[in-house]
Amino acid sequence: MAMLMMSKYAGRYVDPETWRRELLEAIPDLDFRLWPEVGDPEAIEMVLADFAPPGFLRSLPNLKLVSYLGYGVDNLFKDPELPAKVPITRISGAGIADQVAQYVLLYLLRRHRLLDHYDNLQRRRRWDPTRPKRNNEVVVGVLGLGTLGTKVASILAEIGLPVIGWSRTLKRIDGIECLAGEEALADVLGRSDYIVCVLPLTPATHHILKRETFALCKRGAYLINVGRGGHVADFDLIEAVDSGLLSGATLDVCELEPLPEGHPIWGHPRITVTPHVAAFFVDDGIAEAAENYRRLKRGEQIPHTVDRAVGY
Ligand SMILES: NC(=O)c1ccc[n+]([C@@H]2O[C@H](COP(=O)([O-])OP(=O)(O)OC[C@H]3O[C@@H](n4cnc5c(N)ncnc54)[C@H](OP(=O)(O)O)[C@@H]3O)[C@@H](O)[C@H]2O)c1
């Protein structure tokens, strides 16, 4: 039973040699292969992947499990020949959520605590205490209450910010006002001073933030997108910020990655962009991959599998 690792981020987010070494420590007899050295395709029963060329997974006759090297599996669904019956699982450990929560806190508090303003004052050598908004004068709307959203929402609530969380099915989370379903989106957007998008990219969430939904937002709201670039219609966002409907945005993810050199987001004075780095390390996946391999060998259920019907 061989395990094949396929990462387009090898050498950046993912160090395949670390994975190989640690997986072999956990499973000494593991037949570990690294794309594109596939070897005999019949031996491959488990694939660790953050991408796969269309049709490739289908060409593995004995494939039993695909383990995604991250949280958001949308990349895999781009393959129209993705084998329908092979389960897909994803990393579930808290490491990625911790990193994304740090990122959201950083960019949200940068604004809430007027950091850009004070940087500007320092450059002008001015000592000018400026009243920020009190916690109870703002509302944070968190779109998505999964592993990430729950973490982000809970930490924000813990530091005193009022949080509304939105998901597909209704959740109960201490200290968070939870709403669910399409019909509740307008309410969340209309009340939120900060909108944090931590949704998975699916047909239902593609361009969920576009001209029509920006029009529902509280005037001057600030968007932080750490979900996927496909959640936001870029040019509608620029229009919403330029018109003052939104006060600005921080985007860790873009529809086109890398963001093309001539894209107007690069030079926009009220939009901050980072190169998909909210979570950088996916090492939680090593122990989970080893455990999934053992479960597969024992014929046991694989946890955290993706529901193909909803796409996450
Ligand atoms: N920027 C980065 O570095 C980075 C890192 C990691 C992940 N991500 C992105 O973050 C996404 C979320 O990760 P996760 O692990 O938190 O996902 P998850 O555990 O699968 O949770 C997804 C959440 O979104 C909700 N949701 C899905 N479709 C919806 C819809 N149509 N309407 C309303 N709510 C909907 C789900 O509702 P239910 O609770 O009802 O199912 C759930 O609460 C990933 O898919 C990935 O794209 C980005």
CSV table of C-alpha atoms and ligand atoms in Angstrom, one decimal:
chain,number,residue,atom,x,y,z
A,1,MET,CA,0.0,0.0,0.0
A,2,ALA,CA,1.8,3.1,-1.2
A,3,MET,CA,1.1,6.8,-0.2
A,4,LEU,CA,1.7,9.5,-2.9
A,5,MET,CA,2.3,13.1,-1.9
A,6,MET,CA,1.4,15.8,-4.5
A,7,SER,CA,2.0,19.4,-3.5
A,8,LYS,CA,2.2,22.4,-5.7
A,9,TYR,CA,3.5,24.2,-2.7
A,10,ALA,CA,6.5,21.9,-2.2
A,11,GLY,CA,9.4,24.0,-0.8
A,12,ARG,CA,7.1,26.8,0.3
A,13,TYR,CA,4.2,25.8,2.7
A,14,VAL,CA,5.1,22.1,2.5
A,15,ASP,CA,8.5,20.5,3.0
A,16,PRO,CA,8.1,17.0,1.5
A,17,GLU,CA,11.3,15.8,3.1
A,18,THR,CA,9.9,16.6,6.5
A,19,TRP,CA,6.7,14.8,5.7
A,20,ARG,CA,8.6,11.8,4.3
A,21,ARG,CA,10.9,11.6,7.4
A,22,GLU,CA,8.1,12.0,10.0
A,23,LEU,CA,5.7,9.7,8.2
A,24,LEU,CA,8.5,7.0,8.0
A,25,GLU,CA,9.1,7.5,11.7
A,26,ALA,CA,5.4,6.8,12.4
A,27,ILE,CA,5.1,4.0,9.8
A,28,PRO,CA,8.5,2.4,9.2
A,29,ASP,CA,7.4,0.2,6.4
A,30,LEU,CA,5.6,3.0,4.5
A,31,ASP,CA,6.0,3.0,0.7
A,32,PHE,CA,6.1,6.9,0.4
A,33,ARG,CA,6.3,8.5,-3.1
A,34,LEU,CA,6.6,12.1,-4.1
A,35,TRP,CA,4.9,13.4,-7.2
A,36,PRO,CA,5.9,13.2,-10.0
A,37,GLU,CA,7.8,10.0,-9.1
A,38,VAL,CA,4.6,7.9,-9.1
A,39,GLY,CA,6.0,4.5,-9.7
A,40,ASP,CA,3.5,1.6,-10.1
A,41,PRO,CA,0.1,3.4,-10.0
A,42,GLU,CA,-1.6,0.2,-8.9
A,43,ALA,CA,0.2,0.3,-5.5
A,44,ILE,CA,-1.1,3.7,-4.6
A,45,GLU,CA,-4.0,3.6,-2.2
A,46,MET,CA,-3.7,6.9,-0.4
A,47,VAL,CA,-2.8,10.3,-1.9
A,48,LEU,CA,-1.8,13.4,0.1
A,49,ALA,CA,-2.5,16.4,-2.2
A,50,ASP,CA,-3.2,20.1,-2.5
A,51,PHE,CA,-3.6,19.7,-6.2
A,52,ALA,CA,-4.0,17.0,-8.8
A,53,PRO,CA,-3.9,17.3,-12.6
A,54,PRO,CA,-7.4,16.6,-14.0
A,55,GLY,CA,-8.0,12.9,-14.5
A,56,PHE,CA,-4.9,11.8,-12.6
A,57,LEU,CA,-6.6,10.6,-9.4
A,58,ARG,CA,-9.0,8.6,-11.6
A,59,SER,CA,-6.0,6.9,-13.2
A,60,LEU,CA,-5.1,5.3,-9.9
A,61,PRO,CA,-7.1,2.0,-9.9
A,62,ASN,CA,-6.7,1.2,-6.2
A,63,LEU,CA,-7.1,4.6,-4.7
A,64,LYS,CA,-8.9,4.5,-1.4
A,65,LEU,CA,-8.4,7.9,0.2
A,66,VAL,CA,-7.4,11.4,-0.7
A,67,SER,CA,-6.1,13.5,2.2
A,68,TYR,CA,-6.1,17.2,1.4
A,69,LEU,CA,-3.0,19.1,2.6
A,70,GLY,CA,-5.0,22.0,4.2
A,71,TYR,CA,-8.6,22.9,5.1
A,72,GLY,CA,-10.2,24.0,1.9
A,73,VAL,CA,-10.7,21.2,-0.6
A,74,ASP,CA,-12.1,23.3,-3.5
A,75,ASN,CA,-8.9,22.9,-5.6
A,76,LEU,CA,-9.6,19.1,-5.9
A,77,PHE,CA,-13.2,19.7,-7.1
A,78,LYS,CA,-11.8,21.5,-10.2
A,79,ASP,CA,-11.1,18.0,-11.5
A,80,PRO,CA,-14.2,16.9,-13.5
A,81,GLU,CA,-13.0,13.3,-13.3
A,82,LEU,CA,-12.5,13.3,-9.5
A,83,PRO,CA,-13.4,9.6,-8.6
A,84,ALA,CA,-16.8,9.8,-7.1
A,85,LYS,CA,-16.5,7.1,-4.5
A,86,VAL,CA,-13.1,7.8,-3.1
A,87,PRO,CA,-13.5,9.7,0.2
A,88,ILE,CA,-11.7,13.0,0.6
A,89,THR,CA,-10.5,14.1,4.0
A,90,ARG,CA,-8.8,17.3,5.2
A,91,ILE,CA,-6.6,18.5,8.0
A,92,SER,CA,-8.6,19.1,11.0
A,93,GLY,CA,-6.0,20.0,13.7
A,94,ALA,CA,-6.1,23.4,15.4
A,95,GLY,CA,-2.7,24.6,14.1
A,96,ILE,CA,-4.1,26.1,10.9
A,97,ALA,CA,-7.0,27.7,12.7
A,98,ASP,CA,-4.6,29.2,15.3
A,99,GLN,CA,-2.6,30.8,12.5
A,100,VAL,CA,-5.7,32.2,10.7
A,101,ALA,CA,-7.1,33.5,14.0
A,102,GLN,CA,-3.8,35.4,14.6
A,103,TYR,CA,-4.1,37.0,11.1
A,104,VAL,CA,-7.7,38.1,11.6
A,105,LEU,CA,-6.9,39.5,15.0
A,106,LEU,CA,-3.9,41.4,13.6
A,107,TYR,CA,-5.8,43.1,10.8
A,108,LEU,CA,-9.0,43.6,12.7
A,109,LEU,CA,-7.3,45.2,15.7
A,110,ARG,CA,-5.0,47.2,13.5
A,111,ARG,CA,-8.2,49.1,12.5
A,112,HIS,CA,-10.2,48.9,15.8
A,113,ARG,CA,-7.2,50.2,17.7
A,114,LEU,CA,-6.3,52.9,15.1
A,115,LEU,CA,-2.7,51.6,14.5
A,116,ASP,CA,-2.4,53.3,11.1
A,117,HIS,CA,-3.5,56.5,12.6
A,118,TYR,CA,-0.9,56.3,15.4
A,119,ASP,CA,1.8,55.4,12.9
A,120,ASN,CA,0.9,58.5,11.0
A,121,LEU,CA,1.0,60.6,14.2
A,122,GLN,CA,4.4,59.2,15.1
A,123,ARG,CA,5.8,60.1,11.7
A,124,ARG,CA,4.5,63.7,12.3
A,125,ARG,CA,5.9,63.6,16.0
A,126,ARG,CA,2.4,64.3,17.3
A,127,TRP,CA,1.2,63.2,20.7
A,128,ASP,CA,-2.6,63.1,20.2
A,129,PRO,CA,-4.6,60.5,22.1
A,130,THR,CA,-7.6,59.8,19.9
A,131,ARG,CA,-10.7,58.1,21.1
A,132,PRO,CA,-11.1,54.6,19.5
A,133,LYS,CA,-14.5,52.9,19.3
A,134,ARG,CA,-15.5,51.0,22.4
A,135,ASN,CA,-15.9,47.3,22.0
A,136,ASN,CA,-19.7,47.6,22.3
A,137,GLU,CA,-19.8,50.2,19.6
A,138,VAL,CA,-18.8,47.6,16.9
A,139,VAL,CA,-20.1,44.3,15.7
A,140,VAL,CA,-18.1,41.6,14.0
A,141,GLY,CA,-19.9,39.3,11.5
A,142,VAL,CA,-18.1,36.0,11.0
A,143,LEU,CA,-19.2,34.2,7.8
A,144,GLY,CA,-18.6,30.5,8.4
A,145,LEU,CA,-18.5,28.8,11.8
A,146,GLY,CA,-16.4,25.7,11.0
A,147,THR,CA,-13.0,24.9,12.5
A,148,LEU,CA,-11.7,28.4,11.5
A,149,GLY,CA,-14.8,30.5,12.1
A,150,THR,CA,-15.5,29.0,15.5
A,151,LYS,CA,-11.9,29.8,16.6
A,152,VAL,CA,-12.0,33.3,15.2
A,153,ALA,CA,-15.4,34.1,16.5
A,154,SER,CA,-14.6,32.7,20.0
A,155,ILE,CA,-11.3,34.6,20.4
A,156,LEU,CA,-13.0,37.9,19.2
A,157,ALA,CA,-15.8,37.4,21.7
A,158,GLU,CA,-13.2,36.5,24.4
A,159,ILE,CA,-11.6,39.9,24.0
A,160,GLY,CA,-14.9,41.7,24.4
A,161,LEU,CA,-16.1,42.2,20.8
A,162,PRO,CA,-19.8,41.5,20.0
A,163,VAL,CA,-19.8,38.7,17.4
A,164,ILE,CA,-22.5,37.4,15.1
A,165,GLY,CA,-21.6,34.1,13.4
A,166,TRP,CA,-23.3,32.8,10.3
A,167,SER,CA,-23.3,29.3,8.9
A,168,ARG,CA,-25.4,27.0,6.7
A,169,THR,CA,-26.9,25.0,9.6
A,170,LEU,CA,-27.6,26.7,13.0
A,171,LYS,CA,-24.8,26.5,15.6
A,172,ARG,CA,-24.7,27.1,19.3
A,173,ILE,CA,-21.5,28.7,20.5
A,174,ASP,CA,-21.1,30.4,23.9
A,175,GLY,CA,-21.0,34.1,23.7
A,176,ILE,CA,-21.7,34.3,19.9
A,177,GLU,CA,-25.1,35.2,18.4
A,178,CYS,CA,-25.5,32.5,15.8
A,179,LEU,CA,-27.6,32.8,12.6
A,180,ALA,CA,-27.9,30.5,9.7
A,181,GLY,CA,-29.1,30.2,6.1
A,182,GLU,CA,-29.3,32.4,3.1
A,183,GLU,CA,-32.2,34.4,4.6
A,184,ALA,CA,-30.1,35.5,7.6
A,185,LEU,CA,-27.2,36.9,5.5
A,186,ALA,CA,-28.7,40.3,4.9
A,187,ASP,CA,-29.1,40.7,8.7
A,188,VAL,CA,-25.5,39.8,9.4
A,189,LEU,CA,-24.1,42.1,6.7
A,190,GLY,CA,-26.4,44.9,7.7
A,191,ARG,CA,-25.3,44.9,11.4
A,192,SER,CA,-21.6,44.2,11.0
A,193,ASP,CA,-18.8,46.8,11.2
A,194,TYR,CA,-16.3,44.1,10.4
A,195,ILE,CA,-17.1,41.2,8.1
A,196,VAL,CA,-14.7,38.3,8.4
A,197,CYS,CA,-15.1,35.6,5.6
A,198,VAL,CA,-14.0,32.1,6.6
A,199,LEU,CA,-16.3,30.2,4.4
A,200,PRO,CA,-15.2,27.2,2.2
A,201,LEU,CA,-15.5,27.9,-1.6
A,202,THR,CA,-18.4,26.0,-3.0
A,203,PRO,CA,-21.0,26.7,-5.7
A,204,ALA,CA,-23.2,28.2,-3.0
A,205,THR,CA,-20.5,30.6,-1.7
A,206,HIS,CA,-18.8,31.6,-4.9
A,207,HIS,CA,-19.0,35.4,-5.2
A,208,ILE,CA,-21.1,35.5,-2.1
A,209,LEU,CA,-19.6,39.0,-1.6
A,210,LYS,CA,-20.5,41.0,-4.7
A,211,ARG,CA,-22.2,44.2,-5.7
A,212,GLU,CA,-25.7,43.0,-4.5
A,213,THR,CA,-24.4,41.8,-1.1
A,214,PHE,CA,-22.1,44.8,-0.6
A,215,ALA,CA,-25.3,46.9,-1.0
A,216,LEU,CA,-26.7,45.1,2.1
A,217,CYS,CA,-23.7,45.9,4.2
A,218,LYS,CA,-23.6,48.4,7.0
A,219,ARG,CA,-22.2,51.6,5.6
A,220,GLY,CA,-18.4,51.8,6.2
A,221,ALA,CA,-18.1,48.1,7.0
A,222,TYR,CA,-14.6,46.7,6.7
A,223,LEU,CA,-14.0,43.3,5.0
A,224,ILE,CA,-11.4,40.7,6.0
A,225,ASN,CA,-11.3,37.7,3.6
A,226,VAL,CA,-9.3,34.7,4.7
A,227,GLY,CA,-11.6,32.2,2.9
A,228,ARG,CA,-10.9,32.0,-0.8
A,229,GLY,CA,-10.5,34.6,-3.4
A,230,GLY,CA,-13.5,33.2,-5.2
A,231,HIS,CA,-15.8,34.5,-2.4
A,232,VAL,CA,-15.3,38.1,-3.4
A,233,ALA,CA,-16.0,39.7,-6.8
A,234,ASP,CA,-12.8,41.8,-6.9
A,235,PHE,CA,-14.1,44.6,-9.1
A,236,ASP,CA,-17.3,44.9,-7.2
A,237,LEU,CA,-15.2,45.2,-4.0
A,238,ILE,CA,-13.1,48.0,-5.5
A,239,GLU,CA,-16.3,49.8,-6.5
A,240,ALA,CA,-17.8,49.3,-3.0
A,241,VAL,CA,-14.7,50.7,-1.4
A,242,ASP,CA,-14.3,53.6,-3.8
A,243,SER,CA,-17.9,54.6,-3.3
A,244,GLY,CA,-17.6,54.6,0.5
A,245,LEU,CA,-20.0,51.7,0.9
A,246,LEU,CA,-17.2,49.8,2.5
A,247,SER,CA,-14.3,51.5,4.3
A,248,GLY,CA,-11.7,49.1,3.1
A,249,ALA,CA,-10.6,45.5,3.0
A,250,THR,CA,-7.9,43.1,3.9
A,251,LEU,CA,-7.6,40.2,1.5
A,252,ASP,CA,-5.3,37.2,2.2
A,253,VAL,CA,-6.8,35.4,-0.8
A,254,CYS,CA,-7.5,36.6,-4.3
A,255,GLU,CA,-9.5,35.2,-7.3
A,256,LEU,CA,-6.3,35.1,-9.3
A,257,GLU,CA,-3.3,33.9,-7.3
A,258,PRO,CA,-0.6,35.2,-7.7
A,259,LEU,CA,-2.4,38.5,-8.1
A,260,PRO,CA,-1.5,39.8,-11.6
A,261,GLU,CA,1.1,42.7,-11.5
A,262,GLY,CA,-1.3,45.1,-13.2
A,263,HIS,CA,-4.3,44.4,-10.9
A,264,PRO,CA,-5.8,47.5,-9.3
A,265,ILE,CA,-5.9,45.9,-5.8
A,266,TRP,CA,-2.1,46.1,-5.6
A,267,GLY,CA,-2.1,49.9,-5.5
A,268,HIS,CA,-5.5,50.5,-3.8
A,269,PRO,CA,-5.0,52.8,-0.8
A,270,ARG,CA,-7.8,51.2,1.3
A,271,ILE,CA,-7.2,47.5,0.4
A,272,THR,CA,-4.5,45.5,2.0
A,273,VAL,CA,-3.4,42.3,0.3
A,274,THR,CA,-1.2,39.5,1.5
A,275,PRO,CA,-0.1,36.5,-0.6
A,276,HIS,CA,-2.3,33.7,0.9
A,277,VAL,CA,-0.2,33.4,4.1
A,278,ALA,CA,-2.8,33.6,6.9
A,279,ALA,CA,-1.9,30.0,7.6
A,280,PHE,CA,1.5,29.0,6.4
A,281,PHE,CA,2.3,25.7,8.2
A,282,VAL,CA,0.3,22.6,7.5
A,283,ASP,CA,2.4,20.2,9.7
A,284,ASP,CA,-0.7,19.1,11.7
A,285,GLY,CA,-1.4,17.1,8.6
A,286,ILE,CA,1.6,14.7,9.2
A,287,ALA,CA,0.2,13.0,12.3
A,288,GLU,CA,-3.3,13.0,10.8
A,289,ALA,CA,-2.0,11.4,7.6
A,290,ALA,CA,-0.2,8.7,9.5
A,291,GLU,CA,-3.4,8.0,11.5
A,292,ASN,CA,-5.5,8.0,8.4
A,293,TYR,CA,-3.1,5.5,6.8
A,294,ARG,CA,-3.4,3.2,9.8
A,295,ARG,CA,-7.2,3.5,9.8
A,296,LEU,CA,-7.3,2.7,6.1
A,297,LYS,CA,-5.2,-0.4,6.7
A,298,ARG,CA,-7.4,-1.5,9.5
A,299,GLY,CA,-10.5,-0.8,7.4
A,300,GLU,CA,-11.8,1.8,9.8
A,301,GLN,CA,-13.8,4.9,9.2
A,302,ILE,CA,-11.8,8.0,8.1
A,303,PRO,CA,-12.7,11.1,10.1
A,304,HIS,CA,-13.4,14.6,8.7
A,305,THR,CA,-14.4,13.5,5.3
A,306,VAL,CA,-15.8,16.0,2.9
A,307,ASP,CA,-19.6,15.9,2.1
A,308,ARG,CA,-19.6,15.9,-1.7
A,309,ALA,CA,-23.2,17.1,-1.8
A,310,VAL,CA,-22.3,20.4,-0.2
A,311,GLY,CA,-18.7,20.6,-1.4
A,312,TYR,CA,-16.8,21.0,2.0
B,1,LIG,N1,-6.2,32.0,4.1
B,1,LIG,C1,-5.8,30.8,4.6
B,1,LIG,O1,-4.6,30.7,4.8
B,1,LIG,C2,-6.7,29.7,4.8
B,1,LIG,C3,-6.3,28.7,5.7
B,1,LIG,C4,-7.2,27.6,5.9
B,1,LIG,C5,-8.4,27.7,5.4
B,1,LIG,N2,-8.8,28.7,4.6
B,1,LIG,C6,-10.2,28.7,4.0
B,1,LIG,O2,-11.1,28.7,5.1
B,1,LIG,C7,-12.2,27.8,4.8
B,1,LIG,C8,-13.0,27.4,6.0
B,1,LIG,O3,-12.2,26.4,6.7
B,1,LIG,P1,-12.9,25.6,7.9
B,1,LIG,O4,-12.0,24.5,8.2
B,1,LIG,O5,-13.4,26.5,9.0
B,1,LIG,O6,-14.2,25.0,7.1
B,1,LIG,P2,-15.3,24.0,7.7
B,1,LIG,O7,-14.9,23.5,9.1
B,1,LIG,O8,-15.7,23.1,6.7
B,1,LIG,O9,-16.5,25.0,8.0
B,1,LIG,C9,-17.1,25.7,7.0
B,1,LIG,C10,-18.2,26.7,7.6
B,1,LIG,O10,-18.8,27.4,6.6
B,1,LIG,C11,-20.2,27.2,6.6
B,1,LIG,N3,-20.8,27.2,5.3
B,1,LIG,C12,-20.5,26.5,4.2
B,1,LIG,N4,-21.3,26.7,3.2
B,1,LIG,C13,-22.1,27.7,3.6
B,1,LIG,C14,-23.2,28.4,3.0
B,1,LIG,N5,-23.6,28.2,1.8
B,1,LIG,N6,-23.9,29.4,3.8
B,1,LIG,C15,-23.5,29.6,5.0
B,1,LIG,N7,-22.5,29.0,5.7
B,1,LIG,C16,-21.8,28.0,5.0
B,1,LIG,C17,-20.4,25.9,7.3
B,1,LIG,O11,-21.7,25.7,7.8
B,1,LIG,P3,-22.2,24.5,8.7
B,1,LIG,O12,-21.5,24.7,10.0
B,1,LIG,O13,-23.6,24.6,8.7
B,1,LIG,O14,-21.6,23.3,8.0
B,1,LIG,C18,-19.3,25.9,8.3
B,1,LIG,O15,-19.7,26.6,9.5
B,1,LIG,C19,-11.5,26.7,4.0
B,1,LIG,O16,-12.4,26.0,3.2
B,1,LIG,C20,-10.5,27.4,3.2
B,1,LIG,O17,-11.1,27.9,2.0
B,1,LIG,C21,-8.0,29.7,4.3
